[in-house]
Tab-separated table of C-alpha atoms in Angstrom:
chain	number	residue	atom	x	y	z
A	19	MET	CA	40.277	-30.507	23.861
A	20	GLN	CA	39.046	-31.497	27.312
A	21	VAL	CA	36.021	-33.787	27.465
A	22	SER	CA	32.874	-31.850	28.295
A	23	ARG	CA	30.211	-33.061	30.679
A	24	PHE	CA	27.671	-31.258	28.586
A	25	ILE	CA	28.616	-31.485	24.867
A	26	LEU	CA	26.741	-29.284	22.429
A	27	ALA	CA	27.322	-29.355	18.682
A	28	LEU	CA	24.856	-29.067	15.812
A	29	VAL	CA	24.121	-31.755	13.221
A	30	VAL	CA	23.475	-29.727	10.099
A	31	GLY	CA	22.574	-30.412	6.487
A	32	LEU	CA	24.581	-29.055	3.613
A	33	GLY	CA	21.787	-26.977	2.111
A	34	HIS	CA	20.621	-23.454	2.765
A	35	ALA	CA	18.493	-22.694	5.785
A	36	SER	CA	14.847	-23.375	5.085
A	37	ALA	CA	12.089	-20.799	5.011
A	38	ARG	CA	10.785	-22.171	8.307
A	39	ALA	CA	13.361	-22.846	10.975
A	40	ASN	CA	12.939	-26.330	12.445
A	41	ILE	CA	14.929	-28.231	15.024
A	42	TYR	CA	14.541	-31.998	15.503
A	43	GLY	CA	15.707	-34.139	18.382
A	44	TYR	CA	15.402	-37.221	20.544
A	45	ILE	CA	16.662	-38.732	23.788
A	46	ASP	CA	18.670	-41.905	23.299
A	47	GLU	CA	18.634	-45.037	25.460
A	48	GLN	CA	21.497	-43.656	27.541
A	49	GLY	CA	19.533	-40.542	28.366
A	50	ALA	CA	21.593	-38.231	26.142
A	51	ALA	CA	19.910	-35.583	23.974
A	52	HIS	CA	20.533	-35.252	20.216
A	53	LEU	CA	19.479	-32.156	18.228
A	54	ALA	CA	19.595	-31.327	14.496
A	55	THR	CA	18.250	-28.797	12.047
A	56	GLU	CA	16.850	-31.552	9.866
A	57	LYS	CA	15.240	-34.962	10.401
A	58	VAL	CA	18.460	-36.965	10.200
A	59	ASP	CA	16.731	-40.320	10.656
A	60	SER	CA	13.537	-41.823	12.028
A	61	ARG	CA	14.568	-41.295	15.651
A	62	TYR	CA	14.378	-37.521	15.295
A	63	GLN	CA	11.059	-35.856	16.145
A	64	LEU	CA	10.135	-32.249	15.565
A	65	PHE	CA	11.313	-30.265	18.568
A	66	LEU	CA	10.881	-26.653	17.487
A	67	GLN	CA	9.084	-25.160	14.547
A	68	GLY	CA	8.946	-21.418	14.316
A	69	ARG	CA	10.157	-18.190	12.932
A	70	GLN	CA	13.479	-17.702	11.297
A	71	PHE	CA	15.274	-14.381	11.733
A	72	ASP	CA	13.189	-12.632	9.048
A	73	SER	CA	9.733	-13.818	10.092
A	74	SER	CA	7.189	-12.848	12.716
A	75	ASP	CA	5.903	-16.399	13.237
A	76	VAL	CA	5.947	-17.610	16.829
A	77	VAL	CA	7.874	-20.683	17.876
A	78	THR	CA	5.878	-23.910	18.130
A	79	ILE	CA	6.958	-26.772	20.345
A	80	GLY	CA	6.818	-30.177	18.690
A	81	PRO	CA	6.242	-33.677	20.083
A	82	ALA	CA	9.791	-34.105	21.360
A	83	LYS	CA	9.398	-31.162	23.752
A	84	PRO	CA	9.433	-32.221	27.427
A	85	GLU	CA	12.824	-33.848	27.848
A	86	LEU	CA	14.631	-31.688	25.291
A	87	LEU	CA	13.201	-28.494	26.770
A	88	ARG	CA	14.493	-29.507	30.164
A	89	TYR	CA	17.972	-30.085	28.727
A	90	LEU	CA	18.078	-26.522	27.404
A	91	SER	CA	16.074	-24.600	29.986
A	92	GLN	CA	17.020	-26.429	33.191
A	93	HIS	CA	20.684	-27.170	32.534
A	94	PRO	CA	22.584	-26.887	35.869
A	95	ASN	CA	25.142	-24.477	34.463
A	96	VAL	CA	22.456	-22.046	33.300
A	97	LYS	CA	21.672	-21.366	36.946
A	98	LYS	CA	25.323	-21.513	37.983
A	99	PHE	CA	26.386	-18.795	35.558
A	100	GLU	CA	23.199	-16.728	35.840
A	101	PRO	CA	24.807	-13.954	37.953
A	102	LEU	CA	27.657	-13.577	35.440
A	103	LEU	CA	25.214	-13.502	32.537
A	104	LYS	CA	23.052	-10.886	34.259
A	105	ALA	CA	26.056	-8.690	35.015
A	106	ALA	CA	27.346	-8.888	31.447
A	107	SER	CA	23.836	-8.279	30.090
A	108	GLU	CA	23.454	-5.108	32.123
A	109	ARG	CA	26.963	-3.827	31.457
A	110	PHE	CA	26.839	-4.231	27.680
A	111	ALA	CA	23.064	-3.946	27.116
A	112	VAL	CA	22.884	-7.390	25.504
A	113	ASP	CA	19.795	-9.503	26.192
A	114	ALA	CA	20.625	-12.194	28.731
A	115	ALA	CA	18.452	-14.637	26.752
A	116	LEU	CA	20.693	-14.068	23.717
A	117	LEU	CA	23.844	-14.647	25.806
A	118	LYS	CA	22.372	-17.961	27.007
A	119	ALA	CA	21.426	-19.016	23.493
A	120	VAL	CA	24.902	-18.250	22.128
A	121	MET	CA	26.488	-20.023	25.080
A	122	ALA	CA	24.323	-23.093	24.529
A	123	ALA	CA	25.222	-23.309	20.857
A	124	GLU	CA	28.885	-22.505	21.356
A	125	SER	CA	29.903	-24.622	24.332
A	126	GLY	CA	26.857	-26.414	25.761
A	127	PHE	CA	27.564	-24.502	29.009
A	128	ASN	CA	30.991	-26.152	29.303
A	129	PRO	CA	33.584	-23.658	30.645
A	130	ASP	CA	36.431	-25.954	29.569
A	131	ALA	CA	35.370	-26.164	25.915
A	132	VAL	CA	38.120	-25.547	23.329
A	133	SER	CA	37.356	-25.600	19.632
A	134	PRO	CA	39.655	-27.046	16.929
A	135	LYS	CA	40.558	-23.453	15.962
A	136	GLY	CA	41.376	-22.470	19.514
A	137	ALA	CA	38.172	-20.709	20.645
A	138	ILE	CA	37.921	-20.984	24.388
A	139	GLY	CA	35.328	-21.313	27.089
A	140	LEU	CA	31.639	-20.770	27.514
A	141	MET	CA	31.279	-18.161	24.770
A	142	GLN	CA	34.051	-19.698	22.605
A	143	VAL	CA	36.139	-16.518	22.382
A	144	MET	CA	39.235	-16.532	20.204
A	145	PRO	CA	42.468	-15.274	21.854
A	146	ALA	CA	42.825	-12.755	18.992
A	147	THR	CA	39.364	-11.367	19.766
A	148	ALA	CA	40.277	-11.127	23.464
A	149	GLU	CA	43.517	-9.296	22.624
A	150	ARG	CA	41.467	-6.853	20.531
A	151	TYR	CA	39.661	-5.959	23.748
A	152	GLY	CA	42.850	-5.576	25.793
A	153	LEU	CA	43.224	-8.971	27.425
A	154	GLN	CA	46.894	-9.840	27.737
A	155	GLY	CA	48.822	-12.781	29.119
A	156	ASP	CA	51.372	-12.232	31.858
A	157	LYS	CA	53.891	-14.175	33.943
A	158	GLY	CA	51.099	-15.581	36.062
A	159	ARG	CA	48.672	-16.747	33.369
A	160	THR	CA	48.558	-16.956	29.613
A	161	ILE	CA	45.801	-15.278	27.675
A	162	GLU	CA	44.280	-18.733	27.082
A	163	GLN	CA	44.190	-19.404	30.804
A	164	LYS	CA	42.568	-16.034	31.463
A	165	LEU	CA	39.966	-16.731	28.802
A	166	ALA	CA	39.003	-19.967	30.525
A	167	ASP	CA	37.749	-17.960	33.490
A	168	PRO	CA	33.926	-17.874	33.133
A	169	GLU	CA	33.552	-14.238	34.206
A	170	THR	CA	36.190	-13.016	31.787
A	171	ASN	CA	34.843	-15.221	28.980
A	172	ILE	CA	31.254	-14.132	29.355
A	173	ARG	CA	32.240	-10.460	29.637
A	174	LEU	CA	34.302	-10.576	26.422
A	175	GLY	CA	31.651	-12.558	24.545
A	176	ALA	CA	28.980	-10.052	25.585
A	177	ARG	CA	31.182	-7.120	24.614
A	178	TYR	CA	31.825	-8.623	21.183
A	179	LEU	CA	28.086	-9.162	20.671
A	180	ARG	CA	27.439	-5.533	21.721
A	181	ASP	CA	29.936	-4.280	19.167
A	182	LEU	CA	28.530	-6.502	16.426
A	183	ARG	CA	25.077	-5.155	17.146
A	184	ARG	CA	26.421	-1.629	16.744
A	185	MET	CA	27.951	-2.688	13.448
A	186	PHE	CA	24.701	-4.324	12.273
A	187	PRO	CA	21.894	-2.467	14.051
A	188	HIS	CA	18.481	-4.188	14.062
A	189	ARG	CA	20.010	-7.141	12.180
A	190	GLN	CA	20.363	-9.847	14.781
A	191	GLU	CA	20.846	-12.479	12.099
A	192	LEU	CA	23.965	-10.652	10.947
A	193	VAL	CA	25.200	-10.321	14.520
A	194	LEU	CA	24.950	-14.073	14.932
A	195	ALA	CA	26.430	-14.802	11.532
A	196	SER	CA	29.377	-12.537	12.432
A	197	TYR	CA	29.877	-14.254	15.750
A	198	ASN	CA	30.104	-17.555	13.891
A	199	ALA	CA	31.960	-16.683	10.686
A	200	GLY	CA	33.466	-13.277	11.425
A	201	GLU	CA	32.214	-9.801	10.616
A	202	GLY	CA	34.565	-9.705	7.628
A	203	ALA	CA	32.735	-12.591	5.997
A	204	VAL	CA	29.361	-10.870	6.486
A	205	GLN	CA	30.704	-7.668	4.965
A	206	GLN	CA	32.292	-9.588	2.112
A	207	TYR	CA	28.821	-10.870	1.115
A	208	GLY	CA	27.216	-7.442	1.129
A	209	ASN	CA	25.990	-7.497	4.732
A	210	GLN	CA	24.115	-10.740	4.226
A	211	ILE	CA	24.522	-14.086	5.935
A	212	PRO	CA	27.433	-15.797	4.179
A	213	PRO	CA	26.503	-18.880	2.114
A	214	TYR	CA	28.242	-21.246	4.532
A	215	PRO	CA	25.932	-24.098	5.552
A	216	GLU	CA	27.278	-24.107	9.080
A	217	THR	CA	26.778	-20.380	9.530
A	218	ARG	CA	23.219	-20.460	8.184
A	219	ASN	CA	22.331	-23.354	10.477
A	220	TYR	CA	24.064	-21.678	13.389
A	221	VAL	CA	21.937	-18.567	12.954
A	222	GLN	CA	18.843	-20.751	12.794
A	223	LEU	CA	19.807	-22.700	15.911
A	224	VAL	CA	20.665	-19.682	18.084
A	225	THR	CA	17.541	-17.845	16.923
A	226	GLN	CA	15.353	-20.742	18.007
A	227	ILE	CA	17.092	-21.301	21.355
A	228	TYR	CA	16.954	-17.563	22.014
A	229	GLN	CA	13.163	-17.716	21.833
A	230	LEU	CA	13.168	-20.516	24.408
A	231	TYR	CA	15.124	-18.431	26.877
A	232	GLN	CA	12.823	-15.455	26.626
A	233	PRO	CA	10.347	-15.127	29.543
A	234	LYS	CA	7.322	-15.732	27.340
A	235	ALA	CA	8.678	-19.032	26.041
A	236	ALA	CA	6.861	-22.303	26.647
A	237	THR	CA	9.707	-23.558	28.840
A	238	GLY	CA	8.210	-21.688	31.765
A	239	ARG	CA	5.411	-24.252	31.959
A	240	LEU	CA	7.783	-27.145	32.623
A	241	PRO	CA	8.574	-28.498	36.085
A	242	ALA	CA	11.652	-26.791	37.497
A	243	THR	CA	13.648	-30.029	37.755
A	244	VAL	CA	16.204	-31.905	35.695
A	245	SER	CA	15.804	-35.654	35.275
A	246	SER	CA	18.875	-37.483	36.535
A	247	GLY	CA	18.534	-39.959	33.667
A	248	ARG	CA	20.806	-42.954	33.562
A	249	GLY	CA	24.316	-42.033	34.527
A	250	TYR	CA	27.000	-39.816	32.984
A	251	ASN	CA	25.386	-39.224	29.577
A	252	ALA	CA	22.033	-38.137	30.979
A	253	ARG	CA	22.887	-34.423	30.960
A	254	ARG	CA	24.734	-34.348	27.653
A	255	ILE	CA	23.460	-32.685	24.501
A	256	TYR	CA	24.950	-33.913	21.259
A	257	MET	CA	25.042	-31.850	18.072
A	258	THR	CA	27.828	-32.216	15.549
A	259	ILE	CA	28.773	-29.358	13.225
A	260	PRO	CA	30.335	-30.713	9.992
A	261	GLY	CA	32.476	-28.174	8.223
A	262	ARG	CA	33.405	-26.102	11.274
A	263	ARG	CA	37.072	-26.628	10.567
A	264	ASN	CA	36.603	-25.788	6.884
A	265	LEU	CA	35.159	-22.284	7.116
A	266	PRO	CA	37.099	-19.659	5.044
A	267	ASP	CA	39.980	-17.845	6.751
A	268	ALA	CA	37.667	-14.907	7.478
A	269	SER	CA	36.222	-16.967	10.323
A	270	LEU	CA	39.507	-16.729	12.218
A	271	ALA	CA	38.398	-13.272	13.313
A	272	SER	CA	35.327	-14.793	14.899
A	273	ASN	CA	34.717	-16.857	18.006
A	274	GLN	CA	35.093	-20.189	16.257
């Protein structure tokens, strides 16, 4: 896997998602951001507290908000890929804010990201998923090389989300769970979020970030700048997802 300038992974607990979806975080002495769905240690402050997928509560910004909000809302690659996100959003009728949230959780806006299972690019699309939608390798480029192209990657990720939404209408939590663990896993558990800690925390994370990217979110009140921090790590976001390699085989159909 190539080293990302902007690394995003989620530090998750091993229990079920809580009734209220919280995200904690802090900025370390090197200027790098760390996020988690639980208070891992004393350095972590409440970043987001708000609704989970089945609640109408509004998101509340905690004491760690200013720097962490800038990391998510003012990331340079958000603006860079905005035209591609807008085009995919309009073509497949998928909310651009949702595309951004999935991209943040999947790759941290790193177009060169490759997961241990072989998911590629900004939206972490599996080659098998791409082949399902007609993408083929040729003498010029392999399917993996084509998937690394941001436009192709975003388009296929948006198309997959569109189809998952058709499969699970009005159930965004199942759309996200399917994107993480595979639609087969969701169906196996009676069209409910599978009891995989990573998948439950993934749904929680994307749901919260999705709210931040919506126009009404509190991020709009922040200055439109990104702090340069202190060197290379200043624009990195660290989250580690234990168990990602250990999901059941059903996840191979997903974008992990």
